[in-house]
Short mmCIF file of C-alpha atoms in Angstrom, two decimals:
data_model
loop_
_atom_site.label_atom_id
_atom_site.label_comp_id
_atom_site.label_asym_id
_atom_site.label_seq_id
_atom_site.Cartn_x
_atom_site.Cartn_y
_atom_site.Cartn_z
CA MET A 643 50.80 -14.87 196.08
CA ASP A 644 51.77 -18.40 196.11
CA GLN A 645 55.44 -18.98 196.95
CA ILE A 646 57.21 -21.06 194.39
CA THR A 647 59.91 -23.25 195.86
CA PRO A 648 62.49 -24.24 193.31
CA THR A 649 62.64 -28.01 192.90
CA ARG A 650 65.89 -29.89 191.99
CA GLU A 651 65.98 -31.49 188.59
CA PRO A 652 66.11 -35.27 189.06
CA ASP A 653 69.52 -36.79 188.20
CA ARG A 654 68.40 -38.73 185.19
CA ASP A 655 71.91 -40.03 184.38
CA ALA A 656 72.70 -41.40 187.83
CA GLY A 657 71.26 -44.87 187.23
CA PRO A 658 72.69 -45.47 183.76
CA ASP A 659 76.13 -44.12 184.77
CA ARG A 660 76.32 -46.51 187.68
CA THR A 661 75.33 -49.42 185.50
CA THR A 662 77.88 -48.46 182.87
CA ARG A 663 80.64 -48.20 185.43
CA GLN A 664 79.81 -51.61 186.89
CA ALA A 665 79.78 -53.17 183.42
CA ALA A 666 83.15 -51.62 182.63
CA ILE A 667 84.61 -52.95 185.88
CA TRP A 668 83.37 -56.48 185.19
CA ALA A 669 84.66 -56.31 181.62
CA THR A 670 88.06 -55.32 182.93
CA VAL A 671 88.02 -58.13 185.52
CA VAL A 672 87.20 -60.70 182.84
CA ALA A 673 89.42 -59.31 180.08
CA LEU A 674 92.57 -58.84 182.14
CA PRO A 675 93.25 -62.52 182.93
CA ILE A 676 92.49 -63.44 179.32
CA ALA A 677 94.96 -60.84 178.07
CA VAL A 678 97.56 -62.13 180.52
CA LEU A 679 97.03 -65.71 179.37
CA VAL A 680 97.25 -64.73 175.70
CA GLY A 681 100.44 -62.79 176.39
CA LEU A 682 102.02 -65.69 178.24
CA PHE A 683 101.10 -68.10 175.45
CA ALA A 684 102.58 -65.80 172.80
CA PHE A 685 105.75 -65.38 174.85
CA SER A 686 106.12 -69.13 175.30
CA GLN A 687 105.77 -69.68 171.55
CA ILE A 688 108.39 -67.06 170.76
CA ASN A 689 110.81 -68.57 173.26
CA GLY A 690 110.33 -72.13 172.10
CA GLY A 691 108.01 -73.06 174.89
CA GLY A 692 105.56 -74.70 172.54
CA PRO A 693 105.17 -78.43 172.24
CA THR A 694 108.57 -79.99 172.68
CA ALA A 695 109.87 -82.44 170.16
CA GLY A 696 109.92 -86.03 171.25
CA PRO A 697 113.23 -87.66 172.09
CA SER A 698 115.40 -88.28 169.06
CA PRO A 699 115.82 -91.91 168.06
CA SER A 700 118.60 -93.53 169.99
CA ALA A 701 121.74 -94.41 168.11
CA ASP A 702 122.13 -97.91 166.73
CA PRO A 703 123.35 -99.92 169.75
CA THR A 704 125.53 -102.05 167.45
CA ALA A 705 127.19 -99.08 165.73
CA GLY A 706 130.24 -99.21 167.99
CA GLN A 707 130.53 -102.95 167.60
CA LEU A 708 130.33 -102.74 163.81
CA ALA A 709 133.28 -100.34 163.79
CA THR A 710 135.41 -102.76 165.83
CA PRO A 711 137.60 -105.02 163.66
CA VAL A 712 136.84 -108.73 163.77
CA GLU A 713 139.77 -110.92 164.78
CA MET A 714 140.79 -113.03 161.78
CA ALA A 715 143.97 -114.79 160.73
CA ALA A 716 145.61 -113.97 157.41
CA PRO A 717 147.96 -116.77 156.35
CA GLU A 718 150.25 -115.97 153.44
CA LEU A 719 148.77 -117.15 150.14
CA ALA A 720 150.49 -118.35 147.02
CA GLU A 721 150.36 -116.02 144.04
CA ARG A 722 147.36 -117.55 142.25
CA PRO A 723 145.09 -117.87 145.34
CA ALA A 724 146.08 -114.33 146.37
CA VAL A 725 144.99 -112.96 142.99
CA VAL A 726 141.69 -114.88 143.10
CA CYS A 727 140.97 -113.80 146.67
CA ARG A 728 141.62 -110.15 145.88
CA ALA A 729 139.16 -110.46 143.01
CA LEU A 730 136.57 -112.01 145.33
CA LEU A 731 137.00 -109.41 148.06
CA SER A 732 136.54 -106.65 145.51
CA GLN A 733 133.21 -108.18 144.50
CA ILE A 734 131.60 -109.16 147.79
CA PRO A 735 128.48 -107.20 148.75
CA PRO A 736 128.48 -104.44 151.40
CA THR A 737 125.72 -106.30 153.24
CA VAL A 738 124.65 -109.90 153.64
CA ARG A 739 120.89 -109.73 154.00
CA ASP A 740 120.56 -107.11 156.78
CA LEU A 741 124.11 -107.41 158.14
CA ARG A 742 126.62 -104.69 157.26
CA GLN A 743 130.23 -105.42 156.43
CA ARG A 744 132.75 -104.53 159.11
CA PRO A 745 136.57 -104.32 159.25
CA VAL A 746 138.88 -107.25 160.04
CA THR A 747 142.13 -107.26 161.98
CA ALA A 748 144.19 -108.80 159.18
CA GLY A 749 144.02 -109.79 155.53
CA ALA A 750 141.39 -107.41 154.19
CA GLU A 751 142.31 -108.73 150.73
CA GLN A 752 141.27 -112.25 151.72
CA ASN A 753 138.93 -111.88 154.72
CA ALA A 754 135.61 -110.19 155.42
CA ALA A 755 133.06 -110.05 158.23
CA TYR A 756 129.42 -109.03 158.61
CA GLY A 757 127.25 -108.08 161.59
CA GLU A 758 127.49 -108.82 165.29
CA PRO A 759 128.10 -111.59 166.14
CA PRO A 760 130.14 -111.65 162.94
CA ILE A 761 129.62 -113.92 159.99
CA THR A 762 133.13 -114.33 158.62
CA VAL A 763 134.40 -115.03 155.10
CA ALA A 764 137.89 -116.42 154.57
CA CYS A 765 139.31 -116.95 151.08
CA GLY A 766 142.24 -119.26 150.30
CA VAL A 767 141.60 -121.71 153.15
CA PRO A 768 142.65 -125.39 152.99
CA ALA A 769 140.31 -127.64 151.03
CA ALA A 770 137.59 -129.32 153.05
CA GLU A 771 138.20 -132.97 153.83
CA PHE A 772 135.17 -135.18 154.46
CA PRO A 773 133.80 -138.65 153.72
CA PRO A 774 132.14 -139.06 150.31
CA THR A 775 128.92 -139.93 152.10
CA ASP A 776 128.66 -136.45 153.65
CA PRO A 777 125.97 -134.24 152.13
CA VAL A 778 126.88 -131.16 150.11
CA TRP A 779 124.65 -128.19 149.39
CA VAL A 780 124.30 -126.14 146.23
CA VAL A 781 123.40 -122.50 146.92
CA SER A 782 123.21 -120.11 143.97
CA ARG A 783 125.43 -122.35 141.79
CA VAL A 784 128.12 -122.80 144.45
CA CYS A 785 128.59 -126.14 146.21
CA TRP A 786 129.25 -126.15 149.97
CA HIS A 787 130.17 -128.68 152.64
CA SER A 788 129.02 -127.87 156.18
CA VAL A 789 130.46 -128.76 159.56
CA GLU A 790 128.34 -128.30 162.68
CA GLN A 791 130.24 -126.79 165.60
CA THR A 792 129.04 -125.87 169.08
CA ASP A 793 128.78 -122.16 168.40
CA ALA A 794 128.70 -121.96 164.60
CA VAL A 795 128.18 -123.71 161.29
CA VAL A 796 131.29 -123.72 159.10
CA LEU A 797 130.66 -123.94 155.35
CA THR A 798 133.42 -124.41 152.76
CA THR A 799 133.17 -124.35 148.99
CA VAL A 800 134.08 -127.69 147.37
CA ASP A 801 133.70 -126.85 143.68
CA ARG A 802 136.02 -123.82 143.35
CA GLU A 803 139.65 -123.47 142.32
CA VAL A 804 140.34 -121.58 145.57
CA PRO A 805 138.28 -122.69 148.60
CA VAL A 806 136.23 -120.11 150.48
CA ARG A 807 135.05 -120.67 154.06
CA VAL A 808 132.04 -118.94 155.64
CA THR A 809 131.42 -119.26 159.37
CA VAL A 810 127.84 -118.56 160.50
CA PRO A 811 127.28 -118.19 164.28
CA ARG A 812 124.40 -120.10 165.86
CA ALA A 813 122.71 -116.75 166.52
CA TYR A 814 121.64 -116.81 162.87
CA PRO A 815 119.15 -119.57 162.03
CA GLU A 816 119.28 -121.50 158.77
CA ALA A 817 122.97 -121.03 157.99
CA LEU A 818 122.57 -121.86 154.30
CA GLN A 819 120.24 -118.90 153.79
CA TRP A 820 123.12 -116.49 154.48
CA LEU A 821 125.20 -117.84 151.60
CA ALA A 822 123.26 -116.63 148.58
CA PRO A 823 124.72 -113.08 148.30
CA LEU A 824 128.23 -114.46 148.81
CA SER A 825 127.67 -117.29 146.35
CA ASP A 826 126.81 -114.76 143.65
CA SER A 827 130.15 -113.00 144.20
CA ILE A 828 132.02 -116.31 144.25
CA VAL A 829 130.53 -117.33 140.89
CA GLU A 830 131.68 -114.01 139.42
CA SER A 831 135.24 -114.07 140.72
CA VAL A 832 136.39 -117.59 141.74
CA PRO A 833 136.76 -120.08 138.86
CA SER A 834 135.24 -123.53 139.16
CA ALA A 835 137.57 -126.40 140.00
CA THR A 836 138.47 -128.74 137.15
CA SER A 837 138.67 -131.89 139.27
CA GLY A 838 137.77 -133.36 142.64
CA ILE A 839 134.25 -131.96 142.68
CA PRO A 840 131.88 -134.16 144.74
CA SER A 841 129.20 -135.89 142.73
CA GLY A 842 126.48 -134.25 144.81
CA CYS A 843 127.52 -130.84 143.45
CA THR A 844 126.56 -131.76 139.91
CA GLY A 845 123.36 -133.60 140.69
#
């Protein structure tokens, strides 16, 4: 009788199991860093670690200067000029072109200033004295006489009941161009003179 030797059943799952385990290991190796990165990103977003806002615009470097009063004299005015000047100062604009109004040290009812360096406005000043041959300039229906100084151009009205003086520093080119907004207020609040108006003011 032939002897039958039991044979062992081949391990059919050995190969596939090994392959599956290797694949799982590699998947874990690849997935773990990705999960860590995703977690870190989410944490940084929750804690404000995302893109940071750019620096906020710096404050206006002239803001402190504009809050500082401009040194101006305030001589005592007679009753009529004082009334006219108060009317003018109540009508002047808050800005002259791109220059903001700023406080003055004295006479807020007759003085004003704009920008840095300051353009100043003084109401109730002495009448301008000049030769009849000097030129005069009409800006927005107000007639002005100008005097060139080293650091500024001084312009004074010559056709108004109460003279108004505007001083424009050399830092601002074309001094006459700064007069238009002020001239409009002067027309509204300062009556025209009845005599002594230079002929150049009337054309």
